[in-house]
Amino acid sequence: MYVNNRIAVLKICLLFLSFIFDITANPCEFNVKVEQGIHNEGFHRNITYRILFNTEEDEERWLYRDCIVGLEQTLPPGVYTNPDELGDLRRTNRLNAIPKNPINIELPAEQSDPSTVYVMDNIRHNEAYLWLPVHARYHQAVSGGSTARNEIEAPKLYLRCPDQRLELCNKAVVPSISLLCNGSSKEKCSWKVIPYTMMTDTLIWDVPVGNTDHYYIVAVGTSVVIVVGSMYLLKTIHEYKVGLRKKTL
Ligand SMILES: *[C@@H]1O[C@H](CO)[C@@H](O)[C@H](O)[C@H]1NC(C)=O
Ligand SMILES: *[C@@H]1O[C@H](CO)[C@@H](O)[C@H](O)[C@H]1NC(C)=O
């Protein structure tokens, strides 16, 4: 009985101590800024992310040195990444990006779901520059035509360091998550979710939607071209034959 009591008291003390430790643990002042942009024109574009791990103060720099940054980008149904293209980029060491789930690149936007892709890179000189090639899905044509708006939400940011340094941060500030280590292996690693400030606007991509009304115009136009073209061809052949006959006469 006496021993049990002592253990209980010890447990309470430990609980109390770990509580005190947790709230006084290093809060790890993250000062991360992200600038995103979407480049090129048409149905194939390039999203870029510039991630700045600030810092002027030397005592914060240890937090990021030699770490790997990972982005989790969710794309709306109207936008996709091509898994084969990402595979080529990985194999040639140009980009470490991998889709979270299989992606069907053939489907029109109406039959697609949002998809998620991971992009990773090392931090160099307190900075990481990531990019992602993206493509627009076709939308089913509607009468009158229009544009479909794709709004690309801000990515989630993760950090993975070669040691346990992030474990020293307050758990509430940097919760852990188990994700792929990189695109080249199926192995999972423990990443930390890092808060950041987005410095640029939400990415908006308006995609033109075909006009079903145009189909009739196109069909009529095509027929006219075929008829006129055939008549012109027949006329030319006829003239050629007449010319030949005249020559031989
Ligand atoms: C996207 O932009 C990045 C950075 O400017 C560049 O390195 C990359 O080659 C571009 N990719 C494509 C597919 O245009
Ligand atoms: C990917 O992660 C695995 C497991 O941690 C590691 O062995 C491999 O070297 C990594 N590859 C690259 C290209 O970083």
Short mmCIF file of C-alpha atoms and ligand atoms in Angstrom, two decimals:
data_model
loop_
_atom_site.label_atom_id
_atom_site.label_comp_id
_atom_site.label_asym_id
_atom_site.label_seq_id
_atom_site.Cartn_x
_atom_site.Cartn_y
_atom_site.Cartn_z
CA MET A 1 0.00 0.00 0.00
CA TYR A 2 2.75 2.39 1.06
CA VAL A 3 4.80 1.57 -2.06
CA ASN A 4 1.76 2.07 -4.32
CA ASN A 5 1.19 5.51 -2.84
CA ARG A 6 4.76 6.51 -3.46
CA ILE A 7 4.52 5.42 -7.07
CA ALA A 8 1.31 7.41 -7.48
CA VAL A 9 2.94 10.53 -6.06
CA LEU A 10 5.94 10.01 -8.30
CA LYS A 11 3.65 9.69 -11.31
CA ILE A 12 1.84 12.90 -10.45
CA CYS A 13 5.16 14.69 -10.01
CA LEU A 14 6.34 13.44 -13.40
CA LEU A 15 3.10 14.49 -15.03
CA PHE A 16 3.41 17.92 -13.47
CA LEU A 17 7.04 18.23 -14.54
CA SER A 18 6.34 17.21 -18.12
CA PHE A 19 3.47 19.70 -18.22
CA ILE A 20 5.75 22.50 -16.98
CA PHE A 21 8.41 21.40 -19.47
CA ASP A 22 5.92 21.39 -22.33
CA ILE A 23 4.67 24.91 -21.81
CA THR A 24 8.12 26.31 -21.18
CA ALA A 25 9.78 24.30 -23.97
CA ASN A 26 11.46 26.23 -26.72
CA PRO A 27 8.60 27.63 -28.80
CA CYS A 28 10.95 27.72 -31.83
CA GLU A 29 10.23 31.05 -33.46
CA PHE A 30 9.55 30.09 -37.03
CA ASN A 31 9.80 32.97 -39.37
CA VAL A 32 9.00 31.47 -42.74
CA LYS A 33 7.67 33.38 -45.72
CA VAL A 34 6.35 31.86 -48.95
CA GLU A 35 5.93 33.60 -52.31
CA GLN A 36 4.02 31.61 -54.92
CA GLY A 37 3.33 32.33 -58.57
CA ILE A 38 1.90 30.68 -61.67
CA HIS A 39 3.74 31.14 -64.97
CA ASN A 40 3.31 30.53 -68.71
CA GLU A 41 0.10 30.67 -70.73
CA GLY A 42 -2.43 28.13 -71.96
CA PHE A 43 -3.18 24.68 -70.57
CA HIS A 44 0.34 23.92 -69.28
CA ARG A 45 1.74 26.06 -66.51
CA ASN A 46 4.40 26.22 -63.85
CA ILE A 47 3.73 26.96 -60.19
CA THR A 48 6.76 28.29 -58.32
CA TYR A 49 7.32 28.62 -54.59
CA ARG A 50 10.04 30.69 -53.01
CA ILE A 51 10.40 29.76 -49.35
CA LEU A 52 12.41 32.10 -47.19
CA PHE A 53 13.61 30.81 -43.84
CA ASN A 54 14.53 34.08 -42.44
CA THR A 55 16.79 34.92 -40.54
CA GLU A 56 18.98 37.67 -39.48
CA GLU A 57 19.30 36.35 -35.95
CA ASP A 58 21.93 33.66 -35.73
CA GLU A 59 20.24 31.84 -32.88
CA GLU A 60 17.30 30.91 -35.16
CA ARG A 61 19.41 29.79 -38.08
CA TRP A 62 20.21 26.43 -36.45
CA LEU A 63 16.54 25.52 -36.86
CA TYR A 64 16.71 25.19 -40.65
CA ARG A 65 20.31 24.36 -41.48
CA ASP A 66 20.69 21.16 -43.57
CA CYS A 67 16.95 20.48 -43.37
CA ILE A 68 14.61 19.40 -46.13
CA VAL A 69 11.45 21.27 -46.91
CA GLY A 70 8.33 19.52 -48.18
CA LEU A 71 5.20 21.06 -49.66
CA GLU A 72 1.84 19.35 -49.79
CA GLN A 73 -0.13 20.97 -52.58
CA THR A 74 -3.78 20.13 -53.15
CA LEU A 75 -5.00 20.83 -56.66
CA PRO A 76 -8.65 21.47 -57.60
CA PRO A 77 -10.41 19.00 -59.97
CA GLY A 78 -9.68 21.24 -62.97
CA VAL A 79 -5.88 21.05 -62.51
CA TYR A 80 -3.56 18.03 -62.42
CA THR A 81 0.08 16.99 -62.40
CA ASN A 82 1.26 14.27 -64.74
CA PRO A 83 2.79 11.37 -62.72
CA ASP A 84 4.94 10.29 -65.73
CA GLU A 85 6.31 13.79 -66.15
CA LEU A 86 7.13 13.98 -62.41
CA GLY A 87 8.78 10.53 -62.65
CA ASP A 88 11.04 11.77 -65.47
CA LEU A 89 11.92 14.90 -63.51
CA ARG A 90 12.78 12.77 -60.45
CA ARG A 91 14.94 10.34 -62.41
CA THR A 92 16.90 13.20 -63.96
CA ASN A 93 17.24 14.91 -60.55
CA ARG A 94 15.54 18.06 -61.72
CA LEU A 95 12.61 17.99 -59.31
CA ASN A 96 11.62 15.82 -56.36
CA ALA A 97 7.83 15.70 -56.63
CA ILE A 98 5.39 12.82 -56.34
CA PRO A 99 1.59 12.55 -56.38
CA LYS A 100 0.02 11.29 -53.15
CA ASN A 101 -2.49 9.10 -55.01
CA PRO A 102 -2.76 7.82 -58.58
CA ILE A 103 -3.94 10.51 -60.99
CA ASN A 104 -6.04 9.89 -64.09
CA ILE A 105 -4.88 12.50 -66.56
CA GLU A 106 -7.53 11.66 -69.17
CA LEU A 107 -10.66 12.65 -67.29
CA PRO A 108 -12.43 15.97 -67.88
CA ALA A 109 -12.69 18.33 -64.92
CA GLU A 110 -16.31 17.39 -64.23
CA GLN A 111 -15.40 13.75 -63.51
CA SER A 112 -12.28 14.46 -61.46
CA ASP A 113 -11.57 14.90 -57.76
CA PRO A 114 -9.03 17.18 -56.14
CA SER A 115 -5.55 15.64 -56.05
CA THR A 116 -2.54 16.10 -53.81
CA VAL A 117 1.13 16.22 -54.70
CA TYR A 118 4.31 16.47 -52.60
CA VAL A 119 7.30 18.59 -53.63
CA MET A 120 10.58 18.45 -51.69
CA ASP A 121 13.96 20.07 -51.75
CA ASN A 122 16.94 20.95 -49.57
CA ILE A 123 17.23 24.32 -47.92
CA ARG A 124 20.21 26.26 -49.23
CA HIS A 125 21.28 29.54 -47.67
CA ASN A 126 18.02 29.81 -45.71
CA GLU A 127 16.01 29.50 -48.90
CA ALA A 128 14.26 26.89 -51.00
CA TYR A 129 12.92 27.32 -54.51
CA LEU A 130 10.38 24.72 -55.57
CA TRP A 131 8.26 24.41 -58.68
CA LEU A 132 5.57 22.17 -60.05
CA PRO A 133 4.44 21.63 -63.66
CA VAL A 134 0.63 21.64 -63.79
CA HIS A 135 -1.94 21.12 -66.52
CA ALA A 136 -5.56 22.14 -66.92
CA ARG A 137 -8.23 19.55 -67.56
CA TYR A 138 -10.74 20.11 -70.32
CA HIS A 139 -14.21 21.12 -69.29
CA GLN A 140 -17.29 19.85 -71.10
CA ALA A 141 -18.41 22.50 -73.59
CA VAL A 142 -21.48 24.55 -72.72
CA SER A 143 -23.82 26.69 -74.80
CA GLY A 144 -22.35 30.17 -75.11
CA GLY A 145 -18.91 29.02 -73.84
CA SER A 146 -17.35 30.52 -70.73
CA THR A 147 -14.33 30.18 -68.47
CA ALA A 148 -13.90 27.88 -65.49
CA ARG A 149 -12.11 29.29 -62.47
CA ASN A 150 -9.56 27.12 -60.70
CA GLU A 151 -8.52 28.36 -57.31
CA ILE A 152 -5.34 26.72 -56.08
CA GLU A 153 -5.20 26.67 -52.31
CA ALA A 154 -2.05 27.46 -50.37
CA PRO A 155 0.20 24.43 -49.72
CA LYS A 156 1.05 22.90 -46.35
CA LEU A 157 4.67 23.24 -45.35
CA TYR A 158 6.76 20.50 -43.70
CA LEU A 159 10.30 20.36 -42.43
CA ARG A 160 12.60 17.39 -41.82
CA CYS A 161 16.03 17.75 -40.28
CA PRO A 162 18.94 15.31 -40.08
CA ASP A 163 18.75 15.28 -36.25
CA GLN A 164 16.23 15.65 -33.43
CA ARG A 165 16.44 19.45 -33.15
CA LEU A 166 12.76 20.03 -33.94
CA GLU A 167 11.79 17.71 -31.09
CA LEU A 168 12.89 20.50 -28.77
CA CYS A 169 10.14 22.76 -30.04
CA ASN A 170 6.80 22.99 -28.35
CA LYS A 171 4.64 20.15 -29.72
CA ALA A 172 1.67 22.46 -30.17
CA VAL A 173 3.75 24.64 -32.49
CA VAL A 174 5.20 21.86 -34.64
CA PRO A 175 3.05 18.72 -34.71
CA SER A 176 4.55 15.66 -36.44
CA ILE A 177 3.20 13.85 -39.45
CA SER A 178 4.37 10.69 -41.21
CA LEU A 179 4.87 11.18 -44.94
CA LEU A 180 7.04 9.84 -47.75
CA CYS A 181 10.73 10.62 -47.14
CA ASN A 182 11.19 11.60 -50.79
CA GLY A 183 9.89 10.72 -54.21
CA SER A 184 12.50 8.01 -54.76
CA SER A 185 11.45 5.58 -52.03
CA LYS A 186 8.24 4.28 -50.51
CA GLU A 187 9.72 4.72 -47.04
CA LYS A 188 7.98 7.10 -44.62
CA CYS A 189 9.67 9.73 -42.49
CA SER A 190 8.53 11.94 -39.67
CA TRP A 191 7.99 15.53 -40.79
CA LYS A 192 7.09 18.61 -38.77
CA VAL A 193 4.24 20.87 -39.79
CA ILE A 194 5.63 24.40 -39.98
CA PRO A 195 3.60 27.60 -39.85
CA TYR A 196 4.39 30.24 -42.47
CA THR A 197 3.20 33.54 -43.86
CA MET A 198 1.97 33.61 -47.45
CA MET A 199 3.26 36.78 -49.10
CA THR A 200 1.34 36.53 -52.39
CA ASP A 201 -2.29 36.22 -53.51
CA THR A 202 -4.20 32.98 -53.95
CA LEU A 203 -3.40 31.42 -57.32
CA ILE A 204 -6.27 31.78 -59.77
CA TRP A 205 -6.30 30.04 -63.13
CA ASP A 206 -9.19 30.73 -65.50
CA VAL A 207 -9.53 28.06 -68.16
CA PRO A 208 -11.60 28.66 -71.33
CA VAL A 209 -14.57 26.31 -71.76
CA GLY A 210 -15.66 25.32 -75.27
CA ASN A 211 -18.87 26.69 -76.77
CA THR A 212 -21.29 24.03 -78.07
CA ASP A 213 -22.85 26.72 -80.33
CA HIS A 214 -19.57 26.88 -82.19
CA TYR A 215 -19.92 23.24 -83.19
CA TYR A 216 -22.68 24.10 -85.70
CA ILE A 217 -20.67 26.98 -87.09
CA VAL A 218 -17.61 24.76 -87.32
CA ALA A 219 -19.64 21.94 -88.95
CA VAL A 220 -21.22 24.27 -91.53
CA GLY A 221 -17.87 25.98 -92.12
CA THR A 222 -16.13 22.65 -92.65
CA SER A 223 -18.80 21.50 -95.15
CA VAL A 224 -18.55 24.74 -97.12
CA VAL A 225 -14.76 24.44 -97.25
CA ILE A 226 -15.00 20.82 -98.46
CA VAL A 227 -17.56 21.63 -101.17
CA VAL A 228 -15.76 24.74 -102.42
CA GLY A 229 -12.41 22.95 -102.26
CA SER A 230 -13.71 19.96 -104.23
CA MET A 231 -15.26 22.21 -106.89
CA TYR A 232 -12.02 24.14 -107.23
CA LEU A 233 -10.11 20.88 -107.54
CA LEU A 234 -12.50 19.52 -110.20
CA LYS A 235 -12.27 22.79 -112.12
CA THR A 236 -8.47 22.68 -112.03
CA ILE A 237 -8.38 19.07 -113.18
CA HIS A 238 -10.81 19.89 -115.96
CA GLU A 239 -8.76 22.88 -117.10
CA TYR A 240 -5.62 20.79 -116.99
CA LYS A 241 -7.22 18.12 -119.16
CA VAL A 242 -8.53 20.72 -121.60
CA GLY A 243 -5.04 22.26 -121.73
CA LEU A 244 -3.48 18.86 -122.41
CA ARG A 245 -5.97 18.15 -125.16
CA LYS A 246 -5.27 21.53 -126.78
CA LYS A 247 -1.52 20.85 -126.62
CA THR A 248 -1.82 17.41 -128.24
CA LEU A 249 -4.07 18.74 -130.98
C1 LIG B 1 9.35 26.27 -63.90
O1 LIG B 1 10.04 27.35 -63.31
C2 LIG B 1 11.28 26.97 -62.71
C3 LIG B 1 11.85 28.18 -62.06
O2 LIG B 1 11.80 29.31 -62.86
C4 LIG B 1 12.22 26.42 -63.78
O3 LIG B 1 13.42 26.01 -63.19
C5 LIG B 1 11.55 25.23 -64.44
O4 LIG B 1 12.36 24.73 -65.47
C6 LIG B 1 10.19 25.64 -64.98
N1 LIG B 1 9.54 24.44 -65.50
C7 LIG B 1 8.83 24.43 -66.62
C8 LIG B 1 8.22 23.11 -66.99
O5 LIG B 1 8.66 25.42 -67.30
C1 LIG B 2 15.11 8.97 -50.24
O1 LIG B 2 14.86 8.48 -48.94
C2 LIG B 2 15.48 7.24 -48.63
C3 LIG B 2 15.01 6.83 -47.27
O2 LIG B 2 15.27 7.78 -46.29
C4 LIG B 2 16.99 7.41 -48.74
O3 LIG B 2 17.64 6.19 -48.48
C5 LIG B 2 17.36 7.92 -50.13
O4 LIG B 2 18.75 8.19 -50.20
C6 LIG B 2 16.60 9.18 -50.46
N1 LIG B 2 16.87 9.54 -51.82
C7 LIG B 2 17.07 10.82 -52.21
C8 LIG B 2 17.29 11.04 -53.66
O5 LIG B 2 17.10 11.74 -51.42
#
